[in-house]
Tab-separated table of C-alpha atoms and ligand atoms in Angstrom:
chain	number	residue	atom	x	y	z
A	1	MET	CA	-27.757	38.581	-16.506
A	2	VAL	CA	-25.410	35.959	-17.366
A	3	GLN	CA	-26.411	32.907	-19.561
A	4	ALA	CA	-28.450	29.921	-17.495
A	5	HIS	CA	-27.167	26.684	-18.400
A	6	TYR	CA	-28.889	23.620	-17.360
A	7	LEU	CA	-26.402	21.444	-15.862
A	8	ALA	CA	-26.596	17.523	-16.442
A	9	GLY	CA	-24.675	14.653	-16.669
A	10	LEU	CA	-24.110	12.590	-19.837
A	11	ASP	CA	-24.313	8.719	-19.978
A	12	LEU	CA	-22.064	8.851	-22.740
A	13	ARG	CA	-21.061	5.082	-22.889
A	14	GLY	CA	-20.842	3.460	-26.083
A	15	ARG	CA	-22.294	6.578	-27.565
A	16	ARG	CA	-20.765	8.270	-30.546
A	17	VAL	CA	-19.220	11.489	-29.786
A	18	VAL	CA	-17.812	13.806	-32.746
A	19	VAL	CA	-15.172	16.171	-32.136
A	20	VAL	CA	-14.208	18.016	-35.156
A	21	GLY	CA	-10.843	19.432	-34.608
A	22	GLY	CA	-7.669	17.924	-33.258
A	23	GLY	CA	-5.936	20.902	-31.348
A	24	SER	CA	-5.249	21.625	-27.650
A	25	VAL	CA	-8.859	22.003	-27.383
A	26	ALA	CA	-9.462	18.432	-28.486
A	27	GLN	CA	-6.617	17.218	-26.202
A	28	ARG	CA	-8.037	18.700	-23.133
A	29	ARG	CA	-11.524	16.713	-23.726
A	30	ILE	CA	-10.669	13.923	-25.021
A	31	PRO	CA	-9.263	12.290	-21.439
A	32	ASN	CA	-12.541	12.439	-19.820
A	33	LEU	CA	-14.475	11.781	-23.283
A	34	VAL	CA	-12.685	8.437	-23.314
A	35	ALA	CA	-12.832	7.775	-19.119
A	36	ALA	CA	-16.535	8.214	-19.603
A	37	GLY	CA	-16.706	5.484	-21.986
A	38	ALA	CA	-17.613	7.463	-25.237
A	39	ASP	CA	-17.304	6.046	-28.959
A	40	VAL	CA	-15.036	9.115	-29.932
A	41	HIS	CA	-14.323	10.012	-33.186
A	42	VAL	CA	-12.001	13.429	-33.975
A	43	ILE	CA	-12.076	14.841	-37.370
A	44	ALA	CA	-9.191	16.814	-38.039
A	45	ILE	CA	-6.941	17.694	-40.787
A	46	ASP	CA	-3.668	18.222	-38.647
A	47	PRO	CA	-4.328	16.423	-35.174
A	48	THR	CA	-1.695	17.010	-32.333
A	49	PRO	CA	1.063	14.287	-31.757
A	50	THR	CA	-1.103	13.334	-28.628
A	51	VAL	CA	-4.546	13.257	-30.353
A	52	GLU	CA	-3.339	11.314	-33.318
A	53	SER	CA	-1.868	8.577	-31.008
A	54	GLU	CA	-4.573	8.355	-28.377
A	55	PRO	CA	-5.473	4.512	-28.800
A	56	ALA	CA	-8.810	4.833	-27.323
A	57	ILE	CA	-10.707	7.024	-29.986
A	58	THR	CA	-10.922	7.201	-33.702
A	59	VAL	CA	-8.993	9.695	-35.656
A	60	HIS	CA	-10.343	10.978	-38.913
A	61	GLN	CA	-7.609	12.867	-40.499
A	62	ARG	CA	-9.108	14.809	-43.087
A	63	ALA	CA	-11.544	18.141	-43.480
A	64	TYR	CA	-15.233	18.042	-41.762
A	65	ALA	CA	-17.544	17.496	-44.171
A	66	GLU	CA	-21.666	17.775	-43.454
A	67	GLY	CA	-23.007	14.638	-42.630
A	68	ASP	CA	-19.688	14.004	-40.256
A	69	LEU	CA	-22.326	14.140	-37.210
A	70	ASP	CA	-24.546	11.385	-38.255
A	71	GLY	CA	-25.121	9.092	-35.174
A	72	ALA	CA	-23.825	11.697	-32.756
A	73	TRP	CA	-25.383	12.421	-29.732
A	74	TYR	CA	-22.873	14.968	-28.880
A	75	ALA	CA	-20.388	17.454	-30.793
A	76	ILE	CA	-17.416	19.660	-29.828
A	77	ALA	CA	-16.551	21.858	-32.822
A	78	CYS	CA	-13.250	23.181	-32.041
A	79	THR	CA	-11.362	23.936	-34.906
A	80	ASP	CA	-9.143	26.897	-35.294
A	81	ASP	CA	-11.853	28.185	-38.264
A	82	PRO	CA	-14.756	29.875	-37.424
A	83	ASP	CA	-16.750	29.106	-40.401
A	84	VAL	CA	-16.132	25.354	-40.056
A	85	ASN	CA	-17.185	25.619	-36.371
A	86	ALA	CA	-19.965	27.672	-37.403
A	87	ALA	CA	-20.749	25.015	-39.654
A	88	VAL	CA	-20.599	22.055	-37.520
A	89	VAL	CA	-22.895	23.841	-34.771
A	90	ALA	CA	-25.340	24.306	-37.624
A	91	GLU	CA	-25.742	20.314	-39.052
A	92	ALA	CA	-25.726	19.559	-35.090
A	93	THR	CA	-28.720	21.868	-34.269
A	94	GLU	CA	-30.207	20.852	-37.269
A	95	ALA	CA	-30.014	16.851	-36.050
A	96	ARG	CA	-30.648	18.274	-32.559
A	97	VAL	CA	-27.177	17.322	-30.962
A	98	PHE	CA	-26.037	19.239	-28.454
A	99	CYS	CA	-22.838	21.098	-29.629
A	100	VAL	CA	-20.128	22.799	-27.824
A	101	ARG	CA	-18.431	25.614	-29.651
A	102	ALA	CA	-14.917	26.227	-28.429
A	103	ASP	CA	-14.482	29.770	-29.959
A	104	ASP	CA	-17.387	31.217	-29.433
A	105	GLY	CA	-19.416	29.530	-26.458
A	106	LYS	CA	-22.458	31.456	-26.733
A	107	ALA	CA	-23.127	30.319	-30.360
A	108	GLY	CA	-23.014	26.441	-29.649
A	109	THR	CA	-25.795	24.697	-27.811
A	110	ALA	CA	-24.027	23.233	-24.887
A	111	VAL	CA	-20.730	24.319	-22.512
A	112	THR	CA	-18.289	22.455	-21.346
A	113	PRO	CA	-18.179	23.129	-17.571
A	114	ALA	CA	-14.673	23.216	-15.547
A	115	SER	CA	-15.246	19.976	-13.754
A	116	GLY	CA	-13.244	17.769	-11.065
A	117	HIS	CA	-13.717	14.515	-8.952
A	118	HIS	CA	-12.961	13.328	-5.821
A	119	ARG	CA	-13.298	9.521	-5.472
A	120	ASP	CA	-16.730	8.821	-6.773
A	121	LEU	CA	-17.685	12.151	-6.788
A	122	GLN	CA	-17.760	14.350	-9.904
A	123	PHE	CA	-18.504	18.121	-10.198
A	124	GLY	CA	-18.779	20.849	-12.722
A	125	VAL	CA	-18.799	24.761	-12.382
A	126	LEU	CA	-20.397	26.866	-14.840
A	127	ALA	CA	-19.870	31.133	-14.641
A	128	GLY	CA	-21.775	32.028	-17.782
A	129	GLY	CA	-18.934	31.799	-19.891
A	130	ASP	CA	-16.348	33.100	-17.791
A	131	HIS	CA	-13.686	30.272	-17.880
A	132	ARG	CA	-11.178	32.061	-15.659
A	133	ARG	CA	-13.942	32.316	-12.966
A	134	SER	CA	-15.187	28.672	-13.380
A	135	ALA	CA	-11.463	26.901	-13.456
A	136	ALA	CA	-10.795	29.014	-10.274
A	137	VAL	CA	-14.030	28.149	-8.364
A	138	ARG	CA	-12.909	24.347	-9.690
A	139	ALA	CA	-9.021	24.703	-8.483
A	140	ALA	CA	-10.742	25.873	-4.999
A	141	ILE	CA	-13.050	23.044	-4.741
A	142	THR	CA	-10.420	20.499	-6.125
A	143	ALA	CA	-7.938	21.748	-2.985
A	144	ALA	CA	-10.854	21.740	-0.626
A	145	PHE	CA	-11.061	17.814	-1.324
A	146	ALA	CA	-7.446	17.304	-1.353
A	147	ASP	CA	-7.382	19.330	1.889
A	148	GLY	CA	-8.182	17.632	4.731
A	149	SER	CA	-9.646	20.143	7.253
A	150	SER	CA	-11.910	21.547	4.476
A	151	LEU	CA	-13.222	17.820	3.324
A	152	THR	CA	-14.355	16.891	7.022
A	153	VAL	CA	-16.464	20.119	6.765
A	154	THR	CA	-17.917	19.691	3.046
A	155	GLU	CA	-18.452	15.731	3.443
A	156	SER	CA	-18.233	13.818	5.952
A	157	VAL	CA	-16.239	10.282	4.579
A	158	SER	CA	-15.831	7.154	6.107
A	159	HIS	CA	-13.234	4.936	4.656
A	160	ALA	CA	-13.236	1.151	4.481
A	161	PRO	CA	-11.461	-0.593	7.090
A	162	GLY	CA	-8.085	-1.379	6.442
A	163	VAL	CA	-4.374	0.378	6.596
A	164	ALA	CA	-2.476	2.993	4.173
A	165	LEU	CA	1.011	3.249	4.729
A	166	VAL	CA	1.445	7.023	3.821
A	167	GLY	CA	4.777	8.648	2.855
A	168	GLY	CA	4.519	12.263	4.489
A	169	GLY	CA	7.556	14.094	3.012
A	170	PRO	CA	10.409	14.989	4.824
A	171	GLY	CA	8.493	17.173	7.515
A	172	ALA	CA	6.897	20.580	5.873
A	173	ALA	CA	3.270	20.252	5.577
A	174	ASP	CA	2.989	20.857	2.583
A	175	LEU	CA	4.926	17.890	0.851
A	176	ILE	CA	3.028	15.545	1.495
A	177	THR	CA	1.201	13.775	-1.628
A	178	VAL	CA	-2.510	14.729	-2.352
A	179	ARG	CA	-3.316	11.341	-1.960
A	180	GLY	CA	-1.580	10.940	1.623
A	181	ARG	CA	-3.511	14.253	2.376
A	182	ARG	CA	-6.611	13.021	1.273
A	183	LEU	CA	-6.263	9.896	3.267
A	184	LEU	CA	-4.974	11.397	6.174
A	185	ALA	CA	-8.655	13.307	6.512
A	186	GLU	CA	-10.458	9.716	6.186
A	187	ALA	CA	-8.505	7.814	8.764
A	188	ASP	CA	-10.194	6.908	12.112
A	189	VAL	CA	-6.672	6.089	13.665
A	190	VAL	CA	-3.533	7.653	12.962
A	191	VAL	CA	-0.298	6.148	13.940
A	192	ALA	CA	2.343	8.729	13.690
A	193	ASP	CA	6.413	8.713	13.587
A	194	ARG	CA	8.189	11.598	14.727
A	195	LEU	CA	10.002	12.275	11.332
A	196	ALA	CA	6.101	12.498	9.526
A	197	PRO	CA	4.870	16.045	9.008
A	198	VAL	CA	3.119	16.492	12.586
A	199	SER	CA	1.925	19.368	12.011
A	200	LEU	CA	-0.680	18.359	9.698
A	201	LEU	CA	-1.992	16.058	13.043
A	202	ASP	CA	-3.512	19.285	14.177
A	203	GLU	CA	-5.983	19.155	11.789
A	204	LEU	CA	-7.645	15.704	12.940
A	205	GLY	CA	-11.224	15.876	13.995
A	206	PRO	CA	-11.242	14.937	17.665
A	207	GLN	CA	-13.016	11.697	17.109
A	208	VAL	CA	-9.970	10.154	15.505
A	209	GLU	CA	-7.333	8.320	17.611
A	210	LEU	CA	-3.675	9.417	17.472
A	211	ILE	CA	-1.195	6.993	18.435
A	212	ASP	CA	2.459	8.014	18.684
A	213	ALA	CA	5.068	5.711	17.226
A	214	ALA	CA	8.007	7.590	17.887
A	215	LYS	CA	11.144	5.922	17.000
A	216	VAL	CA	13.504	8.582	18.653
A	217	PRO	CA	17.168	7.244	17.828
A	218	TYR	CA	18.951	6.231	20.803
A	219	GLY	CA	15.999	6.861	22.708
A	220	ARG	CA	12.144	5.868	23.766
A	221	ALA	CA	10.533	3.718	20.803
A	222	MET	CA	7.905	1.826	20.226
A	223	ARG	CA	8.651	-1.570	19.170
A	224	GLN	CA	7.853	-2.328	15.581
A	225	GLU	CA	5.898	-5.451	16.086
A	226	LYS	CA	3.776	-3.295	18.503
A	227	ILE	CA	3.072	-1.197	15.584
A	228	ASN	CA	2.192	-4.012	13.217
A	229	GLU	CA	-0.026	-5.155	16.129
A	230	ILE	CA	-1.876	-2.152	16.747
A	231	LEU	CA	-2.233	-1.700	12.775
A	232	VAL	CA	-3.941	-5.140	12.789
A	233	ALA	CA	-6.025	-4.763	15.304
A	234	ARG	CA	-7.683	-1.342	14.798
A	235	ALA	CA	-7.935	-2.471	11.224
A	236	LYS	CA	-9.743	-5.662	11.991
A	237	ALA	CA	-11.903	-3.680	14.484
A	238	GLY	CA	-13.708	-2.003	11.472
A	239	LYS	CA	-11.261	1.256	11.421
A	240	PHE	CA	-9.391	2.880	8.631
A	241	VAL	CA	-5.629	3.423	10.075
A	242	VAL	CA	-3.359	5.684	8.273
A	243	ARG	CA	0.169	4.783	9.419
A	244	LEU	CA	1.812	8.211	8.355
A	245	LYS	CA	5.596	8.339	7.739
A	246	GLY	CA	8.378	10.501	7.179
A	247	GLY	CA	9.621	10.664	3.584
A	248	ASP	CA	8.680	7.275	1.773
A	249	PRO	CA	7.631	4.403	3.332
A	250	TYR	CA	9.963	1.985	1.751
A	251	VAL	CA	13.023	4.031	2.314
A	252	TYR	CA	14.205	3.010	5.961
A	253	GLY	CA	10.723	2.961	6.840
A	254	ARG	CA	9.882	-0.413	7.701
A	255	GLY	CA	6.812	0.014	5.263
A	256	PHE	CA	7.426	-3.363	3.720
A	257	GLU	CA	7.409	-5.166	7.015
A	258	GLU	CA	4.234	-3.168	7.709
A	259	LEU	CA	2.433	-4.404	4.762
A	260	GLN	CA	3.369	-8.212	5.575
A	261	ALA	CA	1.974	-8.148	8.741
A	262	CYS	CA	-1.075	-6.511	6.945
A	263	VAL	CA	-1.532	-9.141	4.287
A	264	ASP	CA	-0.369	-12.108	6.673
A	265	ALA	CA	-3.557	-10.878	8.693
A	266	GLY	CA	-5.312	-10.386	5.945
A	267	VAL	CA	-6.193	-6.891	6.392
A	268	PRO	CA	-6.633	-4.622	3.174
A	269	VAL	CA	-3.458	-2.413	3.109
A	270	THR	CA	-2.327	0.281	0.373
A	271	VAL	CA	1.002	2.229	0.296
A	272	VAL	CA	1.396	5.840	-0.642
A	273	PRO	CA	4.963	7.089	-1.854
A	274	GLY	CA	6.260	9.996	-0.517
A	275	VAL	CA	8.926	12.896	-1.226
A	276	THR	CA	11.918	10.821	0.538
A	277	SER	CA	14.730	12.807	2.395
A	278	PRO	CA	17.773	11.465	0.899
A	279	ILE	CA	16.994	13.276	-2.619
A	280	SER	CA	14.434	16.333	-1.207
A	281	ALA	CA	16.728	17.287	1.655
A	282	PRO	CA	19.631	18.135	-0.700
A	283	GLU	CA	17.179	19.592	-2.924
A	284	LEU	CA	15.654	21.947	-0.570
A	285	ALA	CA	19.121	22.968	0.465
A	286	GLY	CA	20.174	23.485	-3.477
A	287	ILE	CA	21.842	20.190	-3.991
A	288	PRO	CA	21.156	17.617	-6.738
A	289	VAL	CA	22.187	14.266	-5.903
A	290	THR	CA	22.897	14.025	-9.768
A	291	HIS	CA	24.285	16.949	-12.624
A	292	ARG	CA	25.220	16.014	-16.004
A	293	GLY	CA	29.128	15.015	-16.443
A	294	VAL	CA	29.289	15.400	-12.997
A	295	ALA	CA	27.534	12.616	-11.314
A	296	HIS	CA	26.584	9.619	-12.691
A	297	GLU	CA	25.305	7.595	-9.904
A	298	PHE	CA	23.940	8.588	-6.386
A	299	VAL	CA	23.742	5.795	-3.434
A	300	VAL	CA	21.699	5.892	-0.309
A	301	VAL	CA	23.446	4.308	2.222
A	302	SER	CA	22.070	3.478	5.957
A	303	GLY	CA	24.822	4.811	9.167
A	304	HIS	CA	22.484	2.472	11.436
A	305	VAL	CA	25.280	0.265	12.214
A	306	ALA	CA	29.057	1.065	11.548
A	307	PRO	CA	31.020	-0.187	8.990
A	308	ASP	CA	32.856	-2.521	10.796
A	309	HIS	CA	29.757	-3.831	12.701
A	310	PRO	CA	29.044	-7.626	11.891
A	311	ASP	CA	25.528	-6.802	10.888
A	312	SER	CA	26.644	-4.132	8.178
A	313	LEU	CA	25.772	-4.974	4.605
A	314	THR	CA	27.584	-2.252	3.021
A	315	ASP	CA	30.746	-2.960	1.133
A	316	TRP	CA	32.815	0.434	2.182
A	317	SER	CA	35.598	-0.222	0.188
A	318	ALA	CA	33.620	-0.639	-2.943
A	319	LEU	CA	31.885	2.625	-2.016
A	320	ALA	CA	34.466	4.511	-1.601
A	321	ARG	CA	35.866	3.989	-5.257
A	322	LEU	CA	32.690	5.608	-6.615
A	323	ARG	CA	32.946	9.270	-8.081
A	324	GLY	CA	29.635	10.073	-7.854
A	325	THR	CA	27.251	11.013	-5.340
A	326	ILE	CA	26.741	8.967	-1.614
A	327	VAL	CA	24.159	10.324	0.745
A	328	LEU	CA	24.443	8.861	4.252
A	329	MET	CA	21.218	8.960	6.186
A	330	MET	CA	21.182	8.135	9.994
A	331	ALA	CA	25.155	8.879	9.825
A	332	VAL	CA	25.106	11.631	12.480
A	333	LYS	CA	26.360	9.927	15.513
A	334	ARG	CA	29.156	7.705	13.413
A	335	ILE	CA	29.918	10.234	10.881
A	336	ASP	CA	33.894	10.060	11.593
A	337	ALA	CA	33.563	6.146	11.083
A	338	PHE	CA	32.073	6.812	7.862
A	339	ALA	CA	34.512	9.630	6.347
A	340	GLN	CA	37.374	7.408	7.537
A	341	ALA	CA	36.268	4.013	5.895
A	342	LEU	CA	35.881	6.412	2.532
A	343	LEU	CA	39.295	7.751	3.207
A	344	ASP	CA	40.801	4.608	3.665
A	345	GLY	CA	39.258	3.186	0.831
A	346	GLY	CA	40.588	5.995	-1.499
A	347	ARG	CA	38.218	8.376	-1.721
A	348	PRO	CA	40.247	11.678	-1.972
A	349	GLY	CA	40.035	13.837	1.572
A	350	ALA	CA	39.246	17.031	-0.542
A	351	THR	CA	35.857	15.598	-1.783
A	352	PRO	CA	32.861	18.093	-0.807
A	353	VAL	CA	30.634	17.393	1.790
A	354	ALA	CA	27.170	18.984	2.520
A	355	PHE	CA	24.862	18.370	5.514
A	356	ILE	CA	21.548	19.257	5.793
A	357	GLU	CA	19.680	19.269	9.044
A	358	ASN	CA	15.830	19.255	9.548
A	359	ALA	CA	15.589	19.679	5.722
A	360	SER	CA	12.001	21.709	4.889
A	361	ARG	CA	11.207	22.677	8.458
A	362	PRO	CA	11.689	26.330	9.909
A	363	ASP	CA	15.404	25.010	11.179
A	364	GLN	CA	16.821	23.851	8.174
A	365	ARG	CA	20.529	24.158	8.092
A	366	LEU	CA	23.564	23.294	5.217
A	367	ILE	CA	26.917	22.986	6.525
A	368	ARG	CA	29.426	22.468	4.449
A	369	ALA	CA	32.858	20.561	4.568
A	370	ASP	CA	34.966	18.274	2.803
A	371	LEU	CA	35.849	14.370	3.904
A	372	ALA	CA	38.777	14.861	5.741
A	373	ASP	CA	37.539	17.464	8.354
A	374	ALA	CA	33.822	16.332	8.286
A	375	ALA	CA	33.572	14.974	11.445
A	376	ARG	CA	35.054	17.677	12.699
A	377	VAL	CA	32.994	20.469	11.099
A	378	ALA	CA	30.007	18.222	12.192
A	379	GLY	CA	30.952	18.000	16.153
A	380	GLU	CA	31.961	21.771	16.069
A	381	GLN	CA	28.750	23.107	14.420
A	382	ASN	CA	26.629	20.518	16.815
A	383	LEU	CA	25.036	18.660	13.880
A	384	ILE	CA	22.117	16.888	15.123
A	385	ALA	CA	19.484	14.448	13.947
A	386	PRO	CA	17.475	14.325	11.263
A	387	ALA	CA	19.958	15.159	9.200
A	388	ILE	CA	21.530	13.978	5.581
A	389	ALA	CA	25.113	13.937	4.182
A	390	VAL	CA	25.985	14.327	0.940
A	391	ILE	CA	29.408	13.262	-0.235
A	392	GLY	CA	30.980	14.168	-3.613
A	393	PRO	CA	31.215	16.783	-6.056
A	394	VAL	CA	27.302	17.861	-6.187
A	395	ALA	CA	28.027	18.872	-2.687
A	396	GLY	CA	30.088	21.437	-4.117
A	397	PHE	CA	27.075	23.087	-5.802
A	398	THR	CA	25.974	26.495	-4.363
A	399	ASP	CA	22.965	26.599	-6.574
A	400	ALA	CA	20.828	27.716	-3.205
A	401	ASP	CA	23.301	30.764	-2.574
A	402	ARG	CA	23.076	31.909	-5.899
A	403	ALA	CA	19.103	31.273	-7.151
A	404	VAL	CA	17.172	34.360	-6.803
A	405	PRO	CA	14.426	32.784	-3.915
A	406	LEU	CA	10.593	32.879	-5.401
B	1	LIG	C1	14.637	6.016	9.643
B	1	LIG	S1	14.976	7.270	8.261
B	1	LIG	C2	13.755	7.285	7.534
B	1	LIG	C3	13.578	7.946	6.042
B	1	LIG	C4	12.481	7.990	5.754
B	1	LIG	N1	11.650	7.218	5.293
B	1	LIG	C5	12.679	9.075	4.238
B	1	LIG	O1	12.317	8.559	3.202
B	1	LIG	O2	13.128	10.049	4.243
B	1	LIG	C6	15.419	8.869	9.021
B	1	LIG	C7	16.526	9.731	8.645
B	1	LIG	O3	16.087	10.200	7.696
B	1	LIG	C8	16.866	11.238	7.077
B	1	LIG	N2	15.684	12.475	7.123
B	1	LIG	C9	14.728	12.147	7.310
B	1	LIG	N3	13.843	13.504	7.392
B	1	LIG	C10	14.873	14.617	7.132
B	1	LIG	C11	14.852	15.598	7.236
B	1	LIG	N4	13.657	16.396	6.983
B	1	LIG	N5	16.319	16.299	7.299
B	1	LIG	C12	17.031	15.369	7.300
B	1	LIG	N6	17.161	14.080	7.111
B	1	LIG	C13	15.825	13.956	7.533
B	1	LIG	C14	17.846	11.160	8.581
B	1	LIG	O4	19.031	10.882	7.924
B	1	LIG	C15	17.034	10.765	9.174
B	1	LIG	O5	18.465	9.861	10.226
C-alpha cells in the first residue's frame, strides 16, 4: 500500500520558508517558492552559485543550527548529510512545521509533488514516493496541455478576443513553439499561410473557422490589406484569431504590418516568435550558418526583387565583398541574377553554395553547387520554392552526411 498524502495548495505569500541545504535540490525548489511569493531563507555552508546569487531570497552561509526554523511555515531539509536532515525534521515536527526531507521522503512530514502549470491552472502529482513515475505523469500532462488536440478534450479553453501572430516554423508540425501550439488550440479563427505547418490544421475542432491566406509565389494570393481586415474584423467580433505563418512572423512575414493594423484598430495583439527558415533550413540539412574561424557573419537577403530593380534596397556589391555566409530567400526564380551580381562584385566562383528545398518536410532536398555554376545546377536539378540558398564556406560542410542520425 503506497503512503497516502493529502494534497493541499499552500499560500506562502510573505511567509517564511526555510530551506536547509543549498545544492541541486534547493536550486530546483527555490524558483517555485519565489514564484509563490514565499520569504525564502536558505541555510547552507556551500550553496551553488545559482542559489547564492538568487536575488529574491536570503542566504545564510553557515551550518544549520537548532532554532533556524523559528517563525517558519514550511521547511525543506535537503543537505547531503542525513543527520542534519533528520535534525531539521525533528525540529520541524516539534514546532509543527511541515517539512520535506529530500533524502528520505517517508521520514519527512510533507512531500513535494511533481508540479506544473498551464495558464492559471496548477497541478501536482504524487506517486507514493515514486519520483520517476510522478515526473513521467507530470510530463504527460504538460505535453497534453501543450498539444492542442488533447487540450480541447481535457479542458475547454476560451481565449479573450484578439490576434496572435504565430510563427509556425519551417513546416514540420513539431517545430512550432509550445506557446504557438497552445494558442492554436485556443483559436476561434485561424488564418493560415501556405508555408505554415499545415498538418496542424487537421487538429482544429470543427467549430474553428479556417481562412486560407496562401500567398502562392507568382500565383493566387490574398491581398495583405484583406488579411489585415479579416484579422481586425474577426477580433472585433469577439473572436480569438491565430494568424499562423511559416517560420517567424517578422522575417519576411509582413507580421509587423499585421501588428500595426491591429494596433491602429485598437485590437489586442501578441506575437509568438517562430523557428525561422534562413537558420533552420540550413541547420536541418547539416549546415551551420556560422562556424568559428570560418564565418563571422551571416546575412539574410530577400530575393523577391532582382539586384537591378529600382525597388531593391540591397547593396549587392557590398554583399559580394563579404567573406562570411549569405542566406538568400525567395531566390529560386532569379538565382542566376543573384549569383552573377555576387560574381561581378568579386565573390570567387569557387565559393560553395547549398540549396535546401522544402526543409523539415518529408521531401527535403539538399543540392550542392558552387557560385559559378549555381544557376545551372539549380536549373538542372529543377529546384523549386520554398528553398534557401546558402552561399559561403559553411555551405561546403557535410555534417549531415557524416553525422550518425539519432
Ligand atoms: C515569404 S518568406 C517567409 C519566411 C518565413 N517567415 C521564415 O521566417 O522562415 C518565404 C521564403 O522562406 C523560405 N522558406 C520558408 N520555408 C522554407 C522551407 N521549409 N524550406 C526552405 N525554404 C523555406 C523560402 O526562401 C521561401 O521563399
